[in-house]
CSV table of N, CA and C in Angstrom, one decimal:
chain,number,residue,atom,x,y,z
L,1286,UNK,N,67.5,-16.7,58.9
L,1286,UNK,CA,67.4,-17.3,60.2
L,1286,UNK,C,68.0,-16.4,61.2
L,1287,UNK,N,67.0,-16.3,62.2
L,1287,UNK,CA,67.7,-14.8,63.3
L,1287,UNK,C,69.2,-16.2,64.2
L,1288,UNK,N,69.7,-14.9,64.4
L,1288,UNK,CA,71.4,-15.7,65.2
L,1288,UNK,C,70.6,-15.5,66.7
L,1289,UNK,N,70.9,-16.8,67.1
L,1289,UNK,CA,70.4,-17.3,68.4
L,1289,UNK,C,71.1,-16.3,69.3
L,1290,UNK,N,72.1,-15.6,69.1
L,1290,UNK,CA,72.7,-14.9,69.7
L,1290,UNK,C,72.8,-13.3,70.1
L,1291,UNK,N,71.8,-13.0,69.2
L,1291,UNK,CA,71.2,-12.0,69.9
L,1291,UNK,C,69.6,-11.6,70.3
L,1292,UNK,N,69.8,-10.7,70.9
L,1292,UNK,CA,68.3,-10.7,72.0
L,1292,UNK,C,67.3,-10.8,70.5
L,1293,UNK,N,66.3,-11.0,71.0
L,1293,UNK,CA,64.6,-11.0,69.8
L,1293,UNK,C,64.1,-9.9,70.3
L,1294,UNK,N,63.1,-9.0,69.8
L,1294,UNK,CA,62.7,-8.5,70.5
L,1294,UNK,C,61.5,-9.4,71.1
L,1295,UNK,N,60.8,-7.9,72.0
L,1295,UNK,CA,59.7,-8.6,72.7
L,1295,UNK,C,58.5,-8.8,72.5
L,1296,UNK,N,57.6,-9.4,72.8
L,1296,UNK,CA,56.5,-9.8,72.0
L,1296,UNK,C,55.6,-9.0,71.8
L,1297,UNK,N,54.9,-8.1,71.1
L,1297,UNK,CA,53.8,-7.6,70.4
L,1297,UNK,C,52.9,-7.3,71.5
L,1298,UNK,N,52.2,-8.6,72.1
L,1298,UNK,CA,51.0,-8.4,72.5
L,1298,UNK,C,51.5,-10.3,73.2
L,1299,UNK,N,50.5,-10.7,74.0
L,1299,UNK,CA,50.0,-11.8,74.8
L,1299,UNK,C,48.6,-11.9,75.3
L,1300,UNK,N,48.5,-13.3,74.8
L,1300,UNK,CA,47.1,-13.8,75.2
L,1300,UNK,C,47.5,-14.6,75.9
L,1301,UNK,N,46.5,-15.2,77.1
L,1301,UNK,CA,46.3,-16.0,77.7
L,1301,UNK,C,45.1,-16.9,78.0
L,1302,UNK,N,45.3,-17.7,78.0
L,1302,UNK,CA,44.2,-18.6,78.4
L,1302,UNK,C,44.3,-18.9,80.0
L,1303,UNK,N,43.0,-19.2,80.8
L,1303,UNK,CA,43.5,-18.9,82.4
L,1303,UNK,C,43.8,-20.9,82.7
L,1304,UNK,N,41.9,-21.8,82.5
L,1304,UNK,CA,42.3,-22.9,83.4
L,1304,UNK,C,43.5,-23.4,82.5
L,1305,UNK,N,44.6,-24.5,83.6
L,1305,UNK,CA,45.5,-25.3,82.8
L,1305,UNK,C,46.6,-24.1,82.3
L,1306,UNK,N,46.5,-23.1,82.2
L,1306,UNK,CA,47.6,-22.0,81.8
L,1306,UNK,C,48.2,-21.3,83.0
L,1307,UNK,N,47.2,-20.8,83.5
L,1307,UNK,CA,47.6,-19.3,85.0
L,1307,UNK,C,47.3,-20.0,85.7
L,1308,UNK,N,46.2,-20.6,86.0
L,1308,UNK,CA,45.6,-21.2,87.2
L,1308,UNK,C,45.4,-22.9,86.8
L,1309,UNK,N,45.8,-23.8,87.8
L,1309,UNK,CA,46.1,-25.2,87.8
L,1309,UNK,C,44.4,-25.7,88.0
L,1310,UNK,N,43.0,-25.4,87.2
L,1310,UNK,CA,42.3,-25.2,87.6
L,1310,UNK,C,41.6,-27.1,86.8
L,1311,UNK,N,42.3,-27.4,85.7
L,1311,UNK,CA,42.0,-28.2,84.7
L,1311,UNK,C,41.3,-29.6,85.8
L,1312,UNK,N,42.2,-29.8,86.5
L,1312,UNK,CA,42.0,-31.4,87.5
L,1312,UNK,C,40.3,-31.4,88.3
L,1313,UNK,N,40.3,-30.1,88.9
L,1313,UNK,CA,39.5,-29.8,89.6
L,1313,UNK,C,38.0,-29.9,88.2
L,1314,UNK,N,38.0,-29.2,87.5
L,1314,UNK,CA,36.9,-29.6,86.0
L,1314,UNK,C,36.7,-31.0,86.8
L,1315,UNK,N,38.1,-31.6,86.1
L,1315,UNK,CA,37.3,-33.1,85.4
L,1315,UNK,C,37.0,-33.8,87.4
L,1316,UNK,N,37.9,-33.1,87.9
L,1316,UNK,CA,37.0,-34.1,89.3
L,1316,UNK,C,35.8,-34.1,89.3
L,1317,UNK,N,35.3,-32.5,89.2
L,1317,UNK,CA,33.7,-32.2,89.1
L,1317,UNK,C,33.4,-32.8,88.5
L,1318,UNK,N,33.1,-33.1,87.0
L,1318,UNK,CA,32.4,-33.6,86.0
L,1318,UNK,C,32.2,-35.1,86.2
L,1319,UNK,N,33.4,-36.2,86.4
L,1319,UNK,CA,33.8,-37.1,86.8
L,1319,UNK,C,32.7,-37.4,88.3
L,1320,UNK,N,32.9,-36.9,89.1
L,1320,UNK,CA,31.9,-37.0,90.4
L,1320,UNK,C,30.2,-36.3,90.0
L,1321,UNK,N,30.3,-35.6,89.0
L,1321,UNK,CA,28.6,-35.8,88.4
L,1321,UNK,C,28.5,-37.1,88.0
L,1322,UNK,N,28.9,-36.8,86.7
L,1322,UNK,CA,28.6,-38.7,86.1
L,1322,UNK,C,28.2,-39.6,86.5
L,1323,UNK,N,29.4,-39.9,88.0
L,1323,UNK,CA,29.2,-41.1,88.6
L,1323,UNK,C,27.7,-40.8,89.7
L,1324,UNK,N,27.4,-39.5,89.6
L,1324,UNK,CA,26.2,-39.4,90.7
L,1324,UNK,C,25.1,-40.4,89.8
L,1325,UNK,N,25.1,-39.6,88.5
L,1325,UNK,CA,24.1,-40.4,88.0
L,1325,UNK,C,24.1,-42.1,87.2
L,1326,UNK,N,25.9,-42.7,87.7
L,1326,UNK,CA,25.8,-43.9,87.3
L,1326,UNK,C,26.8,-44.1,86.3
L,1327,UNK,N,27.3,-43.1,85.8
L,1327,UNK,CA,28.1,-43.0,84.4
L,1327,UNK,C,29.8,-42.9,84.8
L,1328,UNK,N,30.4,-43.9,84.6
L,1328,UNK,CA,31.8,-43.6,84.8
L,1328,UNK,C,32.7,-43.0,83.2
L,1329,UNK,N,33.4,-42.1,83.7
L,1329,UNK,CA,34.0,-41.2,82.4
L,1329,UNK,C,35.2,-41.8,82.4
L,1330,UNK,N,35.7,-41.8,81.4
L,1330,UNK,CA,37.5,-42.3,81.1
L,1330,UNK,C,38.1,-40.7,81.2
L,1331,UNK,N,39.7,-41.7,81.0
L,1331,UNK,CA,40.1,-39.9,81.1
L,1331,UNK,C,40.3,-39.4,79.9
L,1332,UNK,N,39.9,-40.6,78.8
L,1332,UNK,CA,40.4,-40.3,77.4
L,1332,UNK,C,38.4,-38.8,77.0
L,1333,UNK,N,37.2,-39.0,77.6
L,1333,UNK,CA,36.5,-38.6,77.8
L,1333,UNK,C,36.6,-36.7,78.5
L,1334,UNK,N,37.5,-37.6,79.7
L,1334,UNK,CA,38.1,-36.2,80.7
L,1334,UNK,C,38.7,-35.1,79.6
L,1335,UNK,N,39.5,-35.6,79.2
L,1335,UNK,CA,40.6,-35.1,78.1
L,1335,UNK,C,39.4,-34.1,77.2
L,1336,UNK,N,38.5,-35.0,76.5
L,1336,UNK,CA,38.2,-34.2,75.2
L,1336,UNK,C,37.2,-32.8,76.0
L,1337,UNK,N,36.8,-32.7,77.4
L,1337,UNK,CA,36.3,-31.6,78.1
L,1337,UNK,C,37.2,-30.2,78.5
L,1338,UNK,N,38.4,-30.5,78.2
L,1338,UNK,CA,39.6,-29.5,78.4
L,1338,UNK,C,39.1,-28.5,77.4
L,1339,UNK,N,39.0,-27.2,78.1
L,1339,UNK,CA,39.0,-25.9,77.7
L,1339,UNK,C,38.0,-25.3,76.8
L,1340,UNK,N,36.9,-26.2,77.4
L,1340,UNK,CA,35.2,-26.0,76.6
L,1340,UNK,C,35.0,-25.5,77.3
L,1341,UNK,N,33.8,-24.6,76.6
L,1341,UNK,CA,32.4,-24.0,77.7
L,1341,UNK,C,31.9,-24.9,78.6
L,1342,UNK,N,31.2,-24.4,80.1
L,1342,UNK,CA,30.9,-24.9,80.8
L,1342,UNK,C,29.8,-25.8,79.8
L,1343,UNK,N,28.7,-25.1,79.4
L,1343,UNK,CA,27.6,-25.5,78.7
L,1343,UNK,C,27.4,-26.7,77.9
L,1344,UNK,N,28.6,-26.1,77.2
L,1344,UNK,CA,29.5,-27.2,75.9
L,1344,UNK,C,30.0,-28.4,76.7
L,1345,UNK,N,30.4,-28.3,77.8
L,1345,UNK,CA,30.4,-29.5,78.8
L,1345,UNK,C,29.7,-30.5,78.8
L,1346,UNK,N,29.0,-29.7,79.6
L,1346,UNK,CA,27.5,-30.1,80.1
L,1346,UNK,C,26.8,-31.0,79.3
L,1347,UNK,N,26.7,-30.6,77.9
L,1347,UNK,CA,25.7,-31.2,77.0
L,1347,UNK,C,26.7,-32.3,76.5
L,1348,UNK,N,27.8,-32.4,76.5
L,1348,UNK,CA,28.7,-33.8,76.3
L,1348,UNK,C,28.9,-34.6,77.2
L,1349,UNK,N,28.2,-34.4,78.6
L,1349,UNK,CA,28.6,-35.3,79.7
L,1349,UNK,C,26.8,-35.7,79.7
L,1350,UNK,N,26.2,-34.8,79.5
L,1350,UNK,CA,25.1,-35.5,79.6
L,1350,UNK,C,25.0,-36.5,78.4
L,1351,UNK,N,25.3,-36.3,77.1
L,1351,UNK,CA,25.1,-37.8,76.2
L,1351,UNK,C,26.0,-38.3,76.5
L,1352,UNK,N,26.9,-38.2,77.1
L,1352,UNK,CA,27.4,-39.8,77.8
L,1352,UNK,C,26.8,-40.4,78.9
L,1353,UNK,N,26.1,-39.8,79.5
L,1353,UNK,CA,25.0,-40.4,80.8
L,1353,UNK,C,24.5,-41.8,79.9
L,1354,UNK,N,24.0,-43.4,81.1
L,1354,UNK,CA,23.6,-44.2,80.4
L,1354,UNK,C,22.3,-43.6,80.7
L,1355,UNK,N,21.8,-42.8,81.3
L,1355,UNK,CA,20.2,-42.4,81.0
L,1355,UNK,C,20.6,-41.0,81.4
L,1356,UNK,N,20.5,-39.9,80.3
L,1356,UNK,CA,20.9,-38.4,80.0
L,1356,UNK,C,19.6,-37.5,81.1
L,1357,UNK,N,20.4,-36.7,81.9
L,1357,UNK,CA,19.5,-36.1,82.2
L,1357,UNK,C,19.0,-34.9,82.6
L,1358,UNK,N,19.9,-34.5,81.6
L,1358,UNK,CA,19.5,-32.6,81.0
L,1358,UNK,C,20.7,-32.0,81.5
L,1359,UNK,N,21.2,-31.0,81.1
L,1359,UNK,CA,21.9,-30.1,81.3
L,1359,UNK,C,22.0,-29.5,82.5
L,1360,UNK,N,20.9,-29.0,82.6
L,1360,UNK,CA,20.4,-28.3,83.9
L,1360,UNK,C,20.5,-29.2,85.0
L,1361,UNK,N,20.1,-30.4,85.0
L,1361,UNK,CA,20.2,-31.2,86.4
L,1361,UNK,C,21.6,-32.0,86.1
L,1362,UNK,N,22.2,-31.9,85.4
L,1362,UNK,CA,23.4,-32.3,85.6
L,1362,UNK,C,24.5,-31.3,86.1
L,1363,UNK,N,24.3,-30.3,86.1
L,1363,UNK,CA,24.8,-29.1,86.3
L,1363,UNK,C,24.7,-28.7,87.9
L,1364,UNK,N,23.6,-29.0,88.6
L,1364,UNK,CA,23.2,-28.7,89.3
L,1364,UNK,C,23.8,-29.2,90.3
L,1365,UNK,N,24.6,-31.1,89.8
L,1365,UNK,CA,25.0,-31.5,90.7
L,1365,UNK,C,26.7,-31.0,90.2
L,1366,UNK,N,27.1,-30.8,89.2
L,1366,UNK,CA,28.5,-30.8,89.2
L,1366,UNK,C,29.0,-29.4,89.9
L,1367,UNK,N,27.9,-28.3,89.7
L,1367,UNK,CA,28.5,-26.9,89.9
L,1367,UNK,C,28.9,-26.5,91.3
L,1368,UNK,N,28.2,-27.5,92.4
L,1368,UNK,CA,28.7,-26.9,93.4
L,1368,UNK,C,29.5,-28.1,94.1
L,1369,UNK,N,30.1,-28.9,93.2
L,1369,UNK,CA,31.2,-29.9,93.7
L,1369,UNK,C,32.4,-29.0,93.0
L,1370,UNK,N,32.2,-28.4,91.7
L,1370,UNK,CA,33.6,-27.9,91.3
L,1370,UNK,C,34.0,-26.3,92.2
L,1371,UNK,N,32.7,-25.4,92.6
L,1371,UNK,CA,32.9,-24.5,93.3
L,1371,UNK,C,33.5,-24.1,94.6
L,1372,UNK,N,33.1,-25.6,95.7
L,1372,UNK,CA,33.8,-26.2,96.4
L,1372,UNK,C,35.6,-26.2,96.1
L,1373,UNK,N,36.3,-26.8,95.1
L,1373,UNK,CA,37.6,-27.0,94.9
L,1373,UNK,C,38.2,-25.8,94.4
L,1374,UNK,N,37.2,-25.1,93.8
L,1374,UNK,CA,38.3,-24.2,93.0
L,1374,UNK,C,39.0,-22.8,93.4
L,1375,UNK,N,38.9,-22.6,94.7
L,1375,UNK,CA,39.2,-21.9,95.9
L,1375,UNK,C,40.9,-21.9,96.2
L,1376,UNK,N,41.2,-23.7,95.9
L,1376,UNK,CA,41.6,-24.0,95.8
L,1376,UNK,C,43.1,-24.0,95.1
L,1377,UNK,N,42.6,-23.7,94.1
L,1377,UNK,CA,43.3,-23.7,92.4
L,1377,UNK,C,44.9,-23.2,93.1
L,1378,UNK,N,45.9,-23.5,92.3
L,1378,UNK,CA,47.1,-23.1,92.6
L,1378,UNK,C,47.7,-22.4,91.1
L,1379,UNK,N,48.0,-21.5,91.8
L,1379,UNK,CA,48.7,-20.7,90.4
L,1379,UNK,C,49.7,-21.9,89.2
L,1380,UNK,N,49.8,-21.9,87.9
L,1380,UNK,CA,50.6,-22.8,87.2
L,1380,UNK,C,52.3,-22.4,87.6
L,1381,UNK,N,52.7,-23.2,87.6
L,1381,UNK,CA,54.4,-22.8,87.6
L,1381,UNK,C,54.6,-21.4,86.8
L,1382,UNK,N,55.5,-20.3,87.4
L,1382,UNK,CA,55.7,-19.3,87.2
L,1382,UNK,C,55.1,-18.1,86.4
L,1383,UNK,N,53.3,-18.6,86.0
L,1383,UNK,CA,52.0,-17.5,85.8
L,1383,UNK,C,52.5,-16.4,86.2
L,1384,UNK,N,52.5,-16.5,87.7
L,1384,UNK,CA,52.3,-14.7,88.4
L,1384,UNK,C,53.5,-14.1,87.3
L,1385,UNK,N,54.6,-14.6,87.8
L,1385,UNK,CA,55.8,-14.1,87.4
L,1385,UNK,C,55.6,-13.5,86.0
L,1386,UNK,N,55.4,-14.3,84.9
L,1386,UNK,CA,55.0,-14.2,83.4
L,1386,UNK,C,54.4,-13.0,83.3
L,1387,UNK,N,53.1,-13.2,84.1
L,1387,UNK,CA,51.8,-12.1,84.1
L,1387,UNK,C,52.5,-11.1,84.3
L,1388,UNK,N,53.2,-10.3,85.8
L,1388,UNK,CA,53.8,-9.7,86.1
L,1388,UNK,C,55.2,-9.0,85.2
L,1389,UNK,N,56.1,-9.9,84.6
L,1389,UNK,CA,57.1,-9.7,83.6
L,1389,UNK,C,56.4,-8.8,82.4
L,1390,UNK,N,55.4,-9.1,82.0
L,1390,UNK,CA,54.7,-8.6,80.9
L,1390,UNK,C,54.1,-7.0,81.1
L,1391,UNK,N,53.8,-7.0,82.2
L,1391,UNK,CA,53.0,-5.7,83.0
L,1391,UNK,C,54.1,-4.8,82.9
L,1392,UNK,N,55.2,-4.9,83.6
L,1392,UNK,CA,56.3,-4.2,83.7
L,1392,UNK,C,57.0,-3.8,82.7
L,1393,UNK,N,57.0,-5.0,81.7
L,1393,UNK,CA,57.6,-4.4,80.4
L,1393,UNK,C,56.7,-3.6,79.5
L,1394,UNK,N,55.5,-3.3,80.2
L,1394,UNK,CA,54.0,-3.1,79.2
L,1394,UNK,C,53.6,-3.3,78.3
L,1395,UNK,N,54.3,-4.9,77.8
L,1395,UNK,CA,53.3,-5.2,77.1
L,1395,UNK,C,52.1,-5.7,76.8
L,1396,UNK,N,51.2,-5.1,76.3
L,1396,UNK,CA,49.7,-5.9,76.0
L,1396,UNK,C,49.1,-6.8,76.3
L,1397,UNK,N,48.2,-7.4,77.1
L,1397,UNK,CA,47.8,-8.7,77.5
L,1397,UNK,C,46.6,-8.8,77.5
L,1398,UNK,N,45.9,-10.0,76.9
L,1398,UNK,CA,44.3,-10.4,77.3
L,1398,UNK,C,44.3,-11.7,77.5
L,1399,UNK,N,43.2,-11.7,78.5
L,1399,UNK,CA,43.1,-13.3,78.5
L,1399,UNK,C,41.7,-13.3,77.8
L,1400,UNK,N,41.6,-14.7,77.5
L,1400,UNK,CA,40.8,-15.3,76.3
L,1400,UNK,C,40.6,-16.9,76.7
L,1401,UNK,N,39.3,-17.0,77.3
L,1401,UNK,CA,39.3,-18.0,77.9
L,1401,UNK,C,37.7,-18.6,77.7
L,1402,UNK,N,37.5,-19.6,77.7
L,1402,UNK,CA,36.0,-20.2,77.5
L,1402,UNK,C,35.3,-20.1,79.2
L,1403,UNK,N,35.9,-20.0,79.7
L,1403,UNK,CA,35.0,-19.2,81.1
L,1403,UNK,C,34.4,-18.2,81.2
L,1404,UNK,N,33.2,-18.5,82.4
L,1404,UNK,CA,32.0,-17.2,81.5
L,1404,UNK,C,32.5,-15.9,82.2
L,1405,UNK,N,32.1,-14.9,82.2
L,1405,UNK,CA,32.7,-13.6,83.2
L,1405,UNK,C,32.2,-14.0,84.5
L,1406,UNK,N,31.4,-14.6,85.1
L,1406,UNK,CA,31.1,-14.9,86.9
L,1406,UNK,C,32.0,-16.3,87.3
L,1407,UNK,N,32.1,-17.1,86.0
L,1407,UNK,CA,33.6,-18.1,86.7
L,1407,UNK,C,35.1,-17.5,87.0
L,1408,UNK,N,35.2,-16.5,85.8
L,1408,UNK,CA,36.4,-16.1,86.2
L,1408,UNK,C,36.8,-15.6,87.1
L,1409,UNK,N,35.5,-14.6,87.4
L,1409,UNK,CA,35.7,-13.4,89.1
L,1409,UNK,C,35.5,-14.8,89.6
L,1410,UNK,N,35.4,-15.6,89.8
L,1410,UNK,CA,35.2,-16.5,91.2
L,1410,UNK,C,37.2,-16.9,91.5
L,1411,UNK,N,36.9,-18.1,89.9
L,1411,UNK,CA,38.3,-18.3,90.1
L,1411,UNK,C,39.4,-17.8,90.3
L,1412,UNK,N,39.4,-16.7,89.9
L,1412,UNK,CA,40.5,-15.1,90.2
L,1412,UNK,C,40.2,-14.7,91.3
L,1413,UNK,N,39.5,-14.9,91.9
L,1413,UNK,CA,39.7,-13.8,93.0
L,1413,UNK,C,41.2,-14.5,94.3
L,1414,UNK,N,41.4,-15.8,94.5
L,1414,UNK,CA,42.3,-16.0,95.2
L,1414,UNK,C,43.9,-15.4,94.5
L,1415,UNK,N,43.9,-14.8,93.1
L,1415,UNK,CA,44.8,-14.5,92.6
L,1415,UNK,C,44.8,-13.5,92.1
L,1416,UNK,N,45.2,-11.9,93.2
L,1416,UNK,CA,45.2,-10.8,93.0
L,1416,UNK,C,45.7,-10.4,91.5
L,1417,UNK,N,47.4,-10.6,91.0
L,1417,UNK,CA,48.0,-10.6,90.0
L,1417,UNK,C,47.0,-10.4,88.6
L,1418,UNK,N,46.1,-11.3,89.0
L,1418,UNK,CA,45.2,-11.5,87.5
L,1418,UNK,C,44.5,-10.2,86.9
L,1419,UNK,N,44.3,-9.4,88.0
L,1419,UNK,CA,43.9,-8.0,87.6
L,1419,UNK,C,44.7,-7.3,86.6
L,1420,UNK,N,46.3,-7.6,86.4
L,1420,UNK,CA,46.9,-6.8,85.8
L,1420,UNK,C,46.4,-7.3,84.0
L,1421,UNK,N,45.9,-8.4,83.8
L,1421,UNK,CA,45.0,-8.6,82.8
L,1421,UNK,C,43.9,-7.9,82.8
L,1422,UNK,N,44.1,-7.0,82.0
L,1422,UNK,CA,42.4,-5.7,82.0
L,1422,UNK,C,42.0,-6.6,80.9
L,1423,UNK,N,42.3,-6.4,79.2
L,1423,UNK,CA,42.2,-6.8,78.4
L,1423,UNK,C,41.0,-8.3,78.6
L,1424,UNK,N,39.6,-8.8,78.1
L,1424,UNK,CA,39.4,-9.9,78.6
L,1424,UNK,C,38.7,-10.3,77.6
L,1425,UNK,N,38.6,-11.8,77.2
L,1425,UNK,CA,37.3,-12.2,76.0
L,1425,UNK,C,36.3,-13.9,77.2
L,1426,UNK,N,35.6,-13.4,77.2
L,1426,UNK,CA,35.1,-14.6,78.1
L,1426,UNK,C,33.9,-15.6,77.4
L,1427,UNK,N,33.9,-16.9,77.6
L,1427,UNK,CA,33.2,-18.1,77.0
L,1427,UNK,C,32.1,-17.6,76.7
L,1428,UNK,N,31.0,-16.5,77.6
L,1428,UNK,CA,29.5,-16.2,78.2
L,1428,UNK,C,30.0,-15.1,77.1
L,1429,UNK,N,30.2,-14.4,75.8
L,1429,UNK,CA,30.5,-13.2,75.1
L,1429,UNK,C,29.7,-13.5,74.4
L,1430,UNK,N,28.3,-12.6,74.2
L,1430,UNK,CA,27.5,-12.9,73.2
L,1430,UNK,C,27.8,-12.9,71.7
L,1431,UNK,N,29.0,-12.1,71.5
L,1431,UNK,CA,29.5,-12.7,70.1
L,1431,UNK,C,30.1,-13.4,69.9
L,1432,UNK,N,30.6,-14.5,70.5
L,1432,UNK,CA,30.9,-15.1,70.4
L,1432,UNK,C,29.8,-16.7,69.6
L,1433,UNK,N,29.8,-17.4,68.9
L,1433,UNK,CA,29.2,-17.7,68.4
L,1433,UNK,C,29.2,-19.6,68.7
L,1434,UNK,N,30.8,-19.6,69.3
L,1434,UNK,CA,31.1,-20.7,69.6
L,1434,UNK,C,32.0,-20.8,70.7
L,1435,UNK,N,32.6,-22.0,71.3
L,1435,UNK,CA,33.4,-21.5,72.3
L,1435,UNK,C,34.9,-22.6,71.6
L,1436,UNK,N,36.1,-22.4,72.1
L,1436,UNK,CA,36.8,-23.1,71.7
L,1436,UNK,C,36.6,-24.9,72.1
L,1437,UNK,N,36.8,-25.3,70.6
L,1437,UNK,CA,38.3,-25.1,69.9
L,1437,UNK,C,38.2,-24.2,68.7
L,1438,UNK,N,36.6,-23.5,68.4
L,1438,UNK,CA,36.6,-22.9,67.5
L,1438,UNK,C,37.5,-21.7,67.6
L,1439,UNK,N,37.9,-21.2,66.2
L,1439,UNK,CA,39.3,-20.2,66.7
L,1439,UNK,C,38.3,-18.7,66.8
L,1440,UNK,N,37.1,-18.5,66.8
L,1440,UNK,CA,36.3,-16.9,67.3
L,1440,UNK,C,36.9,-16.4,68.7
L,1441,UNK,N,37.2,-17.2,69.9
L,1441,UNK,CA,37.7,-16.6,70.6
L,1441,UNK,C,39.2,-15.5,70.5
């Protein structure tokens, strides 16, 4: 058992995940998703809301559309959610002490990637109000053609 009392070292390497981790981006999803649904008549629970946390957009999409009482494709449900969420996410507010984290890690040099089920053109969107995030070079994004799955599968 290490003695609480002396330092640990420091960690290896760091991954990150961005929405709900760096950026407070999670609320803003399910408003979007939540305000499709109901375009087409479908009210979502949040027990629903919940199981959409930190999927592919895609992977979304295709679970909000079978919850539609009349489904109606990916694509047109998309069409209405994407620029209700693109609208808020401008928005997004860094998570309690991210920068700092991000930044702590930079300086001490250690290693970092983020690893996130966002495709590479959501991230530059949602990063761009958060210079900091650059200091993440390292990157694995949802849209990675090897990827085979998006989380919760552990390929990411």
């Amino acid at each position: 058992m290490q003695d609480l009392k002396q330092p640990s070292a420091p960690p290896k390497a760091c991954l990150f995940d961005l929405d709900g981790l760096l950026i407070n981006t999670e609320p803003l999803h399910g408003r979007g998703w939540s305000e499709a649904a109901a375009h087409f008549g479908t009210h979502l629970s949040e027990a629903q809301l919940m199981q959409l946390k930190g999927r592919r957009r895609q992977d979304c999409a295709a679970q909000v559309d079978a919850w539609l009482a009349a489904p109606v494709g990916v694509e047109a449900l998309l069409a209405v959610q994407q620029p209700i969420v693109r609208a808020l996410l401008p928005d997004a507010a860094a998570m309690p002490s991210a920068q700092e984290l991000v930044e702590h890690c930079h300086i001490r040099g250690i290693p970092m990637a983020l690893v996130t089920s966002s495709s590479r053109e959501a991230v530059a969107f949602k990063a761009a109000p958060h210079p900091w995030l650059e200091l993440i070079q390292e990157r694995v994004y949802g849209d990675d053609p090897q990827l085979d799955a998006g989380k919760p599968d552990p390929a990411p």
